[in-house]
Amino acid sequence: MDQNSPEVMTAIQAAIKASALCEKIRMDLAGGESLLKSDRSPVTIADYGSQAMICKLIKERFPNDTIVAEEDSKELRRPGCSKTLERVTDYINAFIPDSSSEEVCSWIDFGSNSASGRFWALDPIDGTKGFLRGDQYAIALALIEKGRVKLGILACPNLYADIHHPFGEKGCLFLALKGNGSFQMDRWGVNKRPIFVSKVTNPSEAVITESVEPDHADHLTHQRLAQKLNISKPSLRMDSQAKYGILARGEVTLYLRVPSSAEPGYKENIWDHAAGSIIAEEAGGRVTDVMGRPLDFSSGIKMEKNHGTLVSNGILHETVLKALEM
Ligand code: AMP
Ligand code: MG
């Protein structure tokens, strides 16, 4: 697979379209409306719309590929949700004219649970809470073969393109191909440039990024670790896999995700890390769990063999792993 492979082209096109759809919905959403899934996490019409569109585009080009994706249409098909389904369909129609609600549900349901062989892992909106808050979110798509991530795309529609102009142009697309490096493009897929992790060698100069949501990671342990390493700069809290993107382009040095004490046995989903991890690694970074084990994308939807995650510029990885043994 190279930069011009149909997999890469299709994934980029799908991510660009989904991110345009999500931004349109985000602009229109009054007061962060959402409905609750059975696990009570917020899900918006954008999650459904993004998944429908990406699954449709991938299945059209690769009919034999499996897509492991976060959403399904069960809730959406309930009679009480007909208004929501209508709205999802209306939004999709702006991109794929004449789509019916039935088609939209069937595209969403291209998503399956079968994470083996060659498959795509999709989070149609990673960081839904950030999306609803008007903060960061990402559309995350990865191609996995035999447990190894071969291709990762992260669309971060609300992320500033250039750290020196935080209020400047927004919308980034990150792309990585195994053995081929990591790249950042603008939201339309142009202006492609290689990105690299930071070269910080002194732990005290490191900058940490972590989740905004306290239930998703143990902020207190992160803070203790920062003290131990004499890190003085405040942590940068950000939703979604955009954290992997800003680490890959050298803006931060460490992305810590020590499991929260609220849910110490939590197992991470593959779609929450597959795309981001290859983008960090191909930019020169290192990605493991907090025990130093490689991330496991071969055991199904959950990363059963891992405990939290640690992402670094590579140089500081061992030092941080040691410091985590406290
Ligand atoms: P972030 O924006 O980095 O906080 O991560 C968002 C992701 O965290 C969501 O996609 C969820 O799948 C995931 N998540 C939900 N609950 C937990 C938890 N208890 N620990 C870690 N991650 C979680
Ligand atoms: Mg997610």
mmCIF file of C-alpha atoms in Angstrom, residues 168-311:
data_model
loop_
_atom_site.group_PDB
_atom_site.id
_atom_site.type_symbol
_atom_site.label_atom_id
_atom_site.label_comp_id
_atom_site.label_asym_id
_atom_site.label_seq_id
_atom_site.Cartn_x
_atom_site.Cartn_y
_atom_site.Cartn_z
ATOM 1 C CA GLY A 168 -6.214 30.790 12.771
ATOM 2 C CA GLU A 169 -7.513 28.275 10.297
ATOM 3 C CA LYS A 170 -9.197 25.214 11.829
ATOM 4 C CA GLY A 171 -9.457 21.678 10.594
ATOM 5 C CA CYS A 172 -6.673 19.117 10.229
ATOM 6 C CA LEU A 173 -6.395 15.739 8.634
ATOM 7 C CA PHE A 174 -3.686 13.386 9.891
ATOM 8 C CA LEU A 175 -2.593 10.409 7.811
ATOM 9 C CA ALA A 176 -0.134 7.596 8.458
ATOM 10 C CA LEU A 177 0.791 4.529 6.467
ATOM 11 C CA LYS A 178 2.896 1.749 7.965
ATOM 12 C CA GLY A 179 6.535 2.405 7.099
ATOM 13 C CA ASN A 180 5.677 5.602 5.244
ATOM 14 C CA GLY A 181 5.647 8.377 7.838
ATOM 15 C CA SER A 182 2.935 10.662 9.180
ATOM 16 C CA PHE A 183 1.444 13.680 7.478
ATOM 17 C CA GLN A 184 -0.852 16.562 8.218
ATOM 18 C CA MET A 185 -3.172 18.069 5.616
ATOM 19 C CA ASP A 186 -5.771 20.755 5.871
ATOM 20 C CA ARG A 187 -9.413 19.784 6.196
ATOM 21 C CA TRP A 188 -9.852 19.474 2.426
ATOM 22 C CA GLY A 189 -6.943 17.059 2.105
ATOM 23 C CA VAL A 190 -4.479 19.514 0.541
ATOM 24 C CA ASN A 191 -1.260 21.114 1.774
ATOM 25 C CA LYS A 192 0.207 17.786 2.823
ATOM 26 C CA ARG A 193 3.333 17.969 4.946
ATOM 27 C CA PRO A 194 5.291 15.420 6.993
ATOM 28 C CA ILE A 195 5.062 15.739 10.774
ATOM 29 C CA PHE A 196 7.456 14.639 13.497
ATOM 30 C CA VAL A 197 7.339 14.216 17.263
ATOM 31 C CA SER A 198 9.215 16.634 19.528
ATOM 32 C CA LYS A 199 12.898 16.112 20.252
ATOM 33 C CA VAL A 200 12.629 16.955 23.954
ATOM 34 C CA THR A 201 15.152 14.891 25.895
ATOM 35 C CA ASN A 202 14.816 16.460 29.333
ATOM 36 C CA PRO A 203 11.651 15.162 31.029
ATOM 37 C CA SER A 204 11.212 18.462 32.875
ATOM 38 C CA GLU A 205 10.625 20.171 29.523
ATOM 39 C CA ALA A 206 7.895 17.752 28.514
ATOM 40 C CA VAL A 207 4.286 18.792 28.005
ATOM 41 C CA ILE A 208 1.585 16.278 28.872
ATOM 42 C CA THR A 209 -1.755 15.942 27.155
ATOM 43 C CA GLU A 210 -4.663 14.086 28.763
ATOM 44 C CA SER A 211 -8.445 13.649 28.515
ATOM 45 C CA VAL A 212 -10.777 16.450 29.510
ATOM 46 C CA GLU A 213 -13.158 13.962 31.123
ATOM 47 C CA PRO A 214 -11.964 12.926 34.610
ATOM 48 C CA ASP A 215 -13.702 9.560 34.239
ATOM 49 C CA HIS A 216 -11.569 8.661 31.223
ATOM 50 C CA ALA A 217 -8.168 8.946 32.900
ATOM 51 C CA ASP A 218 -6.645 9.385 36.348
ATOM 52 C CA HIS A 219 -5.686 13.064 36.377
ATOM 53 C CA LEU A 220 -4.319 12.854 39.907
ATOM 54 C CA THR A 221 -1.828 10.123 38.995
ATOM 55 C CA HIS A 222 -0.835 12.153 35.917
ATOM 56 C CA GLN A 223 -0.210 15.138 38.184
ATOM 57 C CA ARG A 224 1.925 13.074 40.550
ATOM 58 C CA LEU A 225 3.946 11.785 37.626
ATOM 59 C CA ALA A 226 4.463 15.334 36.383
ATOM 60 C CA GLN A 227 5.775 16.326 39.810
ATOM 61 C CA LYS A 228 8.094 13.333 39.902
ATOM 62 C CA LEU A 229 9.559 14.288 36.529
ATOM 63 C CA ASN A 230 9.761 18.004 37.459
ATOM 64 C CA ILE A 231 7.384 18.917 34.661
ATOM 65 C CA SER A 232 6.322 22.489 35.289
ATOM 66 C CA LYS A 233 4.183 23.255 32.259
ATOM 67 C CA PRO A 234 0.469 22.632 32.818
ATOM 68 C CA SER A 235 -1.110 19.619 31.144
ATOM 69 C CA LEU A 236 -3.067 20.247 27.993
ATOM 70 C CA ARG A 237 -6.516 18.693 28.317
ATOM 71 C CA MET A 238 -8.106 17.727 25.039
ATOM 72 C CA ASP A 239 -10.895 15.416 23.937
ATOM 73 C CA SER A 240 -10.517 12.630 21.396
ATOM 74 C CA GLN A 241 -7.593 11.216 19.432
ATOM 75 C CA ALA A 242 -6.679 14.784 18.468
ATOM 76 C CA LYS A 243 -4.226 14.201 21.368
ATOM 77 C CA TYR A 244 -2.325 11.725 19.172
ATOM 78 C CA GLY A 245 -2.284 14.308 16.372
ATOM 79 C CA ILE A 246 -0.796 17.100 18.464
ATOM 80 C CA LEU A 247 1.800 14.701 19.856
ATOM 81 C CA ALA A 248 2.691 13.496 16.350
ATOM 82 C CA ARG A 249 3.283 17.066 15.181
ATOM 83 C CA GLY A 250 5.531 17.818 18.153
ATOM 84 C CA GLU A 251 3.245 20.138 20.070
ATOM 85 C CA VAL A 252 3.194 17.981 23.206
ATOM 86 C CA THR A 253 5.619 15.302 24.371
ATOM 87 C CA LEU A 254 3.488 12.836 26.323
ATOM 88 C CA TYR A 255 -0.084 11.588 26.118
ATOM 89 C CA LEU A 256 -0.999 9.876 29.393
ATOM 90 C CA ARG A 257 -4.050 7.696 29.911
ATOM 91 C CA VAL A 258 -3.746 5.978 33.275
ATOM 92 C CA PRO A 259 -7.102 4.253 33.892
ATOM 93 C CA SER A 260 -9.367 6.309 36.113
ATOM 94 C CA SER A 261 -9.956 5.005 39.630
ATOM 95 C CA ALA A 262 -13.673 5.410 38.867
ATOM 96 C CA GLU A 263 -13.343 2.509 36.409
ATOM 97 C CA PRO A 264 -9.974 0.812 36.974
ATOM 98 C CA GLY A 265 -10.878 -2.292 34.956
ATOM 99 C CA TYR A 266 -11.921 -0.332 31.866
ATOM 100 C CA LYS A 267 -10.748 -1.874 28.600
ATOM 101 C CA GLU A 268 -10.077 0.508 25.733
ATOM 102 C CA ASN A 269 -11.854 0.125 22.374
ATOM 103 C CA ILE A 270 -9.683 -0.518 19.316
ATOM 104 C CA TRP A 271 -11.319 2.371 17.404
ATOM 105 C CA ASP A 272 -10.255 4.784 20.156
ATOM 106 C CA HIS A 273 -6.549 4.089 19.504
ATOM 107 C CA ALA A 274 -5.893 2.364 16.167
ATOM 108 C CA ALA A 275 -5.735 5.445 13.920
ATOM 109 C CA GLY A 276 -4.074 7.667 16.516
ATOM 110 C CA SER A 277 -1.408 5.147 17.459
ATOM 111 C CA ILE A 278 -0.040 4.666 13.924
ATOM 112 C CA ILE A 279 -0.012 8.444 13.419
ATOM 113 C CA ALA A 280 2.093 8.901 16.575
ATOM 114 C CA GLU A 281 4.401 5.973 15.742
ATOM 115 C CA GLU A 282 5.024 6.920 12.131
ATOM 116 C CA ALA A 283 5.903 10.445 13.297
ATOM 117 C CA GLY A 284 8.668 8.903 15.439
ATOM 118 C CA GLY A 285 6.724 8.370 18.646
ATOM 119 C CA ARG A 286 6.212 5.292 20.784
ATOM 120 C CA VAL A 287 2.875 3.872 21.918
ATOM 121 C CA THR A 288 2.364 1.259 24.648
ATOM 122 C CA ASP A 289 0.062 0.705 27.576
ATOM 123 C CA VAL A 290 1.100 2.008 30.999
ATOM 124 C CA MET A 291 2.953 -1.259 31.690
ATOM 125 C CA GLY A 292 5.020 -0.881 28.509
ATOM 126 C CA ARG A 293 3.181 -3.522 26.502
ATOM 127 C CA PRO A 294 2.411 -2.884 22.829
ATOM 128 C CA LEU A 295 -1.232 -2.050 22.095
ATOM 129 C CA ASP A 296 -3.163 -5.151 21.158
ATOM 130 C CA PHE A 297 -5.459 -4.851 18.149
ATOM 131 C CA SER A 298 -5.820 -8.603 17.695
ATOM 132 C CA SER A 299 -8.198 -9.600 20.498
ATOM 133 C CA GLY A 300 -11.494 -8.223 19.215
ATOM 134 C CA ILE A 301 -13.176 -4.897 19.831
ATOM 135 C CA LYS A 302 -11.621 -4.379 23.257
ATOM 136 C CA MET A 303 -7.910 -4.110 23.916
ATOM 137 C CA GLU A 304 -8.154 -6.905 26.443
ATOM 138 C CA LYS A 305 -4.433 -7.274 27.051
ATOM 139 C CA ASN A 306 -3.778 -3.617 27.803
ATOM 140 C CA HIS A 307 -4.079 -1.304 30.762
ATOM 141 C CA GLY A 308 -4.355 2.386 29.846
ATOM 142 C CA THR A 309 -2.012 3.926 27.295
ATOM 143 C CA LEU A 310 1.248 5.847 27.210
ATOM 144 C CA VAL A 311 2.279 7.770 24.111
#
